[in-house]
PDB file of C-alpha atoms in Angstrom:
ATOM      1  CA  MET E   1      20.709  -2.740  -4.770  1.00 40.00           C
ATOM      2  CA  PRO E   2      17.213  -1.102  -3.664  1.00 41.00           C
ATOM      3  CA  ILE E   3      14.756   0.107  -4.974  1.00 38.00           C
ATOM      4  CA  PHE E   4      12.777   2.733  -4.808  1.00 37.00           C
ATOM      5  CA  SER E   5       9.102   2.681  -5.928  1.00 43.00           C
ATOM      6  CA  LYS E   6       9.628   5.564  -7.831  1.00 42.00           C
ATOM      7  CA  GLY E   7      12.273   3.368 -10.200  1.00 40.00           C
ATOM      8  CA  HIS E   8       9.855   0.325  -9.848  1.00 41.00           C
ATOM      9  CA  VAL E   9       7.115  -0.289 -12.705  1.00 40.00           C
ATOM     10  CA  LYS E  10       3.860  -1.241 -11.263  1.00 47.00           C
ATOM     11  CA  SER E  11       2.827  -4.804 -13.118  1.00 46.00           C
ATOM     12  CA  THR E  12      -0.182  -3.810 -12.518  1.00 50.00           C
ATOM     13  CA  ILE E  13      -2.323  -3.713 -15.655  1.00 59.00           C
ATOM     14  CA  SER E  14      -5.579  -1.877 -16.072  1.00 71.00           C
ATOM     15  CA  THR E  15      -7.797  -1.617 -18.897  1.00 81.00           C
ATOM     16  CA  PRO E  16     -11.689  -1.763 -18.200  1.00 83.00           C
ATOM     17  CA  GLU E  17     -11.046  -5.846 -18.675  1.00 88.00           C
ATOM     18  CA  VAL E  18      -8.220  -6.927 -17.223  1.00 88.00           C
ATOM     19  CA  VAL E  19     -10.204  -5.151 -14.615  1.00 89.00           C
ATOM     20  CA  ARG E  20     -13.499  -6.713 -14.861  1.00 90.00           C
ATOM     21  CA  GLN E  21     -11.976 -10.337 -15.844  1.00 92.00           C
ATOM     22  CA  ARG E  22      -9.599 -10.147 -12.356  1.00 91.00           C
ATOM     23  CA  PHE E  23     -12.541  -9.387 -10.075  1.00 93.00           C
ATOM     24  CA  ARG E  24     -14.032 -11.871 -12.840  1.00 94.00           C
ATOM     25  CA  GLN E  25     -11.683 -14.448 -11.022  1.00 94.00           C
ATOM     26  CA  LYS E  26     -12.106 -13.309  -7.942  1.00 93.00           C
ATOM     27  CA  GLY E  27     -15.797 -14.159  -7.670  1.00 93.00           C
ATOM     28  CA  LEU E  28     -16.076 -10.428  -6.752  1.00 93.00           C
ATOM     29  CA  LYS E  29     -19.500  -8.348  -8.422  1.00 93.00           C
ATOM     30  CA  LEU E  30     -18.204  -5.329 -10.817  1.00 92.00           C
ATOM     31  CA  THR E  31     -20.104  -2.024  -9.372  1.00 93.00           C
ATOM     32  CA  PRO E  32     -19.563   1.616 -10.190  1.00 94.00           C
ATOM     33  CA  GLN E  33     -17.540   2.429  -7.134  1.00 95.00           C
ATOM     34  CA  ARG E  34     -15.292  -1.007  -6.353  1.00 94.00           C
ATOM     35  CA  TYR E  35     -14.177  -0.374 -10.380  1.00 94.00           C
ATOM     36  CA  ALA E  36     -13.865   3.747  -9.034  1.00 95.00           C
ATOM     37  CA  ILE E  37     -12.425   2.622  -5.527  1.00 96.00           C
ATOM     38  CA  TYR E  38      -9.830  -0.558  -7.085  1.00 95.00           C
ATOM     39  CA  GLU E  39      -8.807   1.792  -9.925  1.00 93.00           C
ATOM     40  CA  MET E  40      -7.595   4.418  -7.888  1.00 94.00           C
ATOM     41  CA  MET E  41      -5.721   2.403  -5.813  1.00 93.00           C
ATOM     42  CA  ILE E  42      -3.703   0.435  -8.964  1.00 91.00           C
ATOM     43  CA  HIS E  43      -2.896   4.035  -9.564  1.00 91.00           C
ATOM     44  CA  THR E  44      -1.047   5.680  -6.440  1.00 92.00           C
ATOM     45  CA  ASP E  45       1.875   4.566  -5.124  1.00 89.00           C
ATOM     46  CA  SER E  46       0.749   7.079  -1.379  1.00 90.00           C
ATOM     47  CA  HIS E  47      -0.513   3.445   0.394  1.00 94.00           C
ATOM     48  CA  PRO E  48      -3.831   5.961   0.702  1.00 95.00           C
ATOM     49  CA  THR E  49      -5.815   5.869   4.404  1.00 94.00           C
ATOM     50  CA  VAL E  50      -9.636   4.707   3.892  1.00 95.00           C
ATOM     51  CA  GLU E  51     -10.337   8.505   4.272  1.00 95.00           C
ATOM     52  CA  ASP E  52      -7.608   9.399   1.159  1.00 95.00           C
ATOM     53  CA  ILE E  53      -8.656   6.768  -1.609  1.00 97.00           C
ATOM     54  CA  TYR E  54     -12.582   8.085   0.165  1.00 97.00           C
ATOM     55  CA  HIS E  55     -12.186  11.299  -0.744  1.00 97.00           C
ATOM     56  CA  ALA E  56     -10.638  10.709  -4.298  1.00 96.00           C
ATOM     57  CA  VAL E  57     -13.211   8.740  -4.798  1.00 96.00           C
ATOM     58  CA  GLN E  58     -16.390  10.920  -3.225  1.00 96.00           C
ATOM     59  CA  PRO E  59     -16.680  14.027  -6.579  1.00 96.00           C
ATOM     60  CA  MET E  60     -17.953  11.110  -8.786  1.00 95.00           C
ATOM     61  CA  PHE E  61     -20.464   9.360  -6.991  1.00 96.00           C
ATOM     62  CA  PRO E  62     -21.637  11.629  -3.995  1.00 95.00           C
ATOM     63  CA  MET E  63     -23.594   9.375  -3.085  1.00 95.00           C
ATOM     64  CA  LEU E  64     -21.000   7.114  -2.001  1.00 95.00           C
ATOM     65  CA  SER E  65     -20.193   6.325   2.439  1.00 96.00           C
ATOM     66  CA  LEU E  66     -17.207   5.379   4.179  1.00 96.00           C
ATOM     67  CA  ASN E  67     -18.644   1.916   5.293  1.00 96.00           C
ATOM     68  CA  THR E  68     -18.908   0.840   1.411  1.00 96.00           C
ATOM     69  CA  VAL E  69     -15.089   2.022   1.511  1.00 97.00           C
ATOM     70  CA  TYR E  70     -14.698   0.040   3.582  1.00 96.00           C
ATOM     71  CA  TYR E  71     -17.168  -2.568   2.803  1.00 96.00           C
ATOM     72  CA  THR E  72     -14.680  -3.117  -0.321  1.00 96.00           C
ATOM     73  CA  LEU E  73     -11.604  -2.844   1.263  1.00 97.00           C
ATOM     74  CA  THR E  74     -11.717  -5.237   3.259  1.00 96.00           C
ATOM     75  CA  SER E  75     -13.564  -7.301  -0.327  1.00 95.00           C
ATOM     76  CA  LEU E  76     -10.667  -6.489  -2.238  1.00 96.00           C
ATOM     77  CA  LYS E  77      -8.321  -7.240   0.266  1.00 95.00           C
ATOM     78  CA  LYS E  78      -9.909 -11.028   1.098  1.00 94.00           C
ATOM     79  CA  ALA E  79     -10.014 -11.639  -3.379  1.00 94.00           C
ATOM     80  CA  GLY E  80      -5.826 -10.727  -2.609  1.00 92.00           C
ATOM     81  CA  LEU E  81      -5.951  -7.283  -5.264  1.00 94.00           C
ATOM     82  CA  ILE E  82      -5.343  -5.258  -2.091  1.00 95.00           C
ATOM     83  CA  ALA E  83      -3.351  -5.629   1.035  1.00 93.00           C
ATOM     84  CA  ASP E  84      -2.741  -3.511   4.028  1.00 90.00           C
ATOM     85  CA  VAL E  85       0.692  -2.268   5.080  1.00 90.00           C
ATOM     86  CA  PRO E  86       0.806  -2.401   9.237  1.00 78.00           C
ATOM     87  CA  VAL E  87       1.608   0.711  10.735  1.00 76.00           C
ATOM     88  CA  GLN E  88       2.349   0.919  14.179  1.00 69.00           C
ATOM     89  CA  GLU E  89       0.771   4.686  14.495  1.00 71.00           C
ATOM     90  CA  GLY E  90      -2.058   6.376  11.627  1.00 74.00           C
ATOM     91  CA  ALA E  91      -4.558   5.532  11.006  1.00 82.00           C
ATOM     92  CA  ALA E  92      -4.555   1.632   8.907  1.00 88.00           C
ATOM     93  CA  ARG E  93      -3.136   2.442   4.903  1.00 93.00           C
ATOM     94  CA  PHE E  94      -3.570   0.425   2.229  1.00 95.00           C
ATOM     95  CA  ASP E  95      -1.828  -1.508  -0.996  1.00 94.00           C
ATOM     96  CA  ALA E  96      -2.211  -2.607  -4.414  1.00 93.00           C
ATOM     97  CA  ASN E  97       1.192  -3.413  -5.626  1.00 91.00           C
ATOM     98  CA  MET E  98       1.169  -6.535  -4.529  1.00 89.00           C
ATOM     99  CA  ASP E  99       4.073  -6.992  -6.474  1.00 89.00           C
ATOM    100  CA  ARG E 100       6.755  -8.987  -4.476  1.00 89.00           C
ATOM    101  CA  HIS E 101       8.147  -5.371  -2.300  1.00 91.00           C
ATOM    102  CA  HIS E 102       9.391  -4.148   1.822  1.00 92.00           C
ATOM    103  CA  HIS E 103       8.625  -0.423   2.915  1.00 92.00           C
ATOM    104  CA  MET E 104      10.249   2.555   4.514  1.00 93.00           C
ATOM    105  CA  VAL E 105       8.114   5.129   6.649  1.00 91.00           C
ATOM    106  CA  CYS E 106       8.821   8.221   7.764  1.00 92.00           C
ATOM    107  CA  VAL E 107       8.493   8.596  11.449  1.00 90.00           C
ATOM    108  CA  GLY E 108       8.086  12.215  10.745  1.00 91.00           C
ATOM    109  CA  CYS E 109       5.803  12.349   8.677  1.00 90.00           C
ATOM    110  CA  HIS E 110       4.210   8.821   7.709  1.00 88.00           C
ATOM    111  CA  LYS E 111       4.603   8.383   4.131  1.00 90.00           C
ATOM    112  CA  ILE E 112       5.206   4.841   2.790  1.00 92.00           C
ATOM    113  CA  GLU E 113       7.191   3.658   0.148  1.00 93.00           C
ATOM    114  CA  ASP E 114       7.866   0.576  -1.623  1.00 93.00           C
ATOM    115  CA  LEU E 115      11.338  -0.588  -1.358  1.00 93.00           C
ATOM    116  CA  TYR E 116      12.273  -3.334  -4.076  1.00 93.00           C
ATOM    117  CA  ASP E 117      15.324  -5.553  -2.709  1.00 93.00           C
ATOM    118  CA  GLN E 118      16.750  -9.371  -3.711  1.00 91.00           C
ATOM    119  CA  ALA E 119      18.639  -9.581  -1.633  1.00 92.00           C
ATOM    120  CA  LEU E 120      15.688  -8.819   1.359  1.00 91.00           C
ATOM    121  CA  ASP E 121      13.791 -11.267  -0.766  1.00 88.00           C
ATOM    122  CA  GLN E 122      16.010 -13.734  -0.004  1.00 89.00           C
ATOM    123  CA  LEU E 123      16.147 -14.050   3.702  1.00 87.00           C
ATOM    124  CA  LYS E 124      16.356 -17.007   5.736  1.00 86.00           C
ATOM    125  CA  ILE E 125      15.264 -16.987   8.711  1.00 85.00           C
ATOM    126  CA  SER E 126      15.730 -20.349  11.258  1.00 83.00           C
ATOM    127  CA  THR E 127      13.636 -23.214  12.060  1.00 81.00           C
ATOM    128  CA  LYS E 128      14.929 -22.963  15.613  1.00 81.00           C
ATOM    129  CA  SER E 129      13.829 -18.986  15.692  1.00 84.00           C
ATOM    130  CA  THR E 130      11.048 -19.484  14.392  1.00 85.00           C
ATOM    131  CA  ASN E 131       8.966 -21.073  17.492  1.00 85.00           C
ATOM    132  CA  GLY E 132       7.104 -23.732  16.093  1.00 85.00           C
ATOM    133  CA  TYR E 133       5.275 -21.384  13.087  1.00 87.00           C
ATOM    134  CA  LEU E 134       4.974 -22.304   9.846  1.00 86.00           C
ATOM    135  CA  LEU E 135       5.688 -18.945   7.827  1.00 84.00           C
ATOM    136  CA  GLU E 136       4.007 -18.583   4.551  1.00 82.00           C
ATOM    137  CA  SER E 137       4.960 -14.779   4.481  1.00 82.00           C
ATOM    138  CA  TYR E 138       7.279 -11.447   5.479  1.00 84.00           C
ATOM    139  CA  ARG E 139       7.646  -8.073   5.297  1.00 84.00           C
ATOM    140  CA  VAL E 140      10.598  -6.364   6.173  1.00 88.00           C
ATOM    141  CA  GLU E 141       9.893  -2.550   6.980  1.00 89.00           C
ATOM    142  CA  PHE E 142      11.819  -0.127   7.863  1.00 92.00           C
ATOM    143  CA  ARG E 143      11.562   3.317   9.848  1.00 92.00           C
ATOM    144  CA  GLY E 144      13.276   6.596   9.901  1.00 94.00           C
ATOM    145  CA  TYR E 145      12.587  10.056   8.353  1.00 96.00           C
ATOM    146  CA  CYS E 146      12.503  10.922   4.843  1.00 95.00           C
ATOM    147  CA  SER E 147      14.970  13.811   3.081  1.00 94.00           C
ATOM    148  CA  ARG E 148      11.715  15.864   3.673  1.00 94.00           C
ATOM    149  CA  CYS E 149      11.809  15.572   6.973  1.00 95.00           C
ATOM    150  CA  ARG E 150      15.126  15.478   7.815  1.00 94.00           C
ATOM    151  CA  LYS E 151      15.758  18.703   5.656  1.00 93.00           C
ATOM    152  CA  ARG E 152      13.068  20.020   8.010  1.00 90.00           C
ATOM    153  CA  GLN E 153      14.931  17.899  11.094  1.00 88.00           C
ATOM    154  CA  SER E 154      18.474  20.905  10.611  1.00 86.00           C
ATOM    155  CA  GLN E 155      16.712  23.972   9.506  1.00 86.00           C
ATOM    156  CA  ALA E 156      14.797  23.897  12.951  1.00 82.00           C
ATOM    157  CA  LYS E 157      18.490  22.497  14.540  1.00 79.00           C
ATOM    158  CA  GLN E 158      20.030  25.941  13.045  1.00 79.00           C
ATOM    159  CA  LYS E 159      16.949  28.337  14.095  1.00 78.00           C
ATOM    160  CA  THR E 160      18.243  27.926  17.077  1.00 78.00           C
ATOM    161  CA  GLU E 161      21.739  27.952  17.218  1.00 69.00           C
TER     162      GLU E 161
END
């Protein structure tokens, strides 16, 4: 049975010492700005854009630049502390939830929700289908309309009838 992010407890524990240790293990220098960006990321399940992260962290660091956020996200991604969430339209999105999971994307409002489903984690693809690829990982993405967008569509339809 699928479990969505609201019902799943993330395994990410965040104390300054845990974050410091995580950065040390990955060979990253822990600056106050990096800490704030990473801290923001591990406390949201909204899959924020670079701009979202910038606007959340910038009030604490008025001199923070958008370029610093881009650079920090690139460093965190290379270190395996965050992942990008490839979406077909709109700005790049990021996820600090490194637990095995998949995504549901609303094509109306572009909200992304985590999806946990053991059946998806056990998908097998035949070697004939891989066209010579040596597969290392995969993600499943479902696209559709969230309940809020479906409700809006229904209300708009009722007004036109």
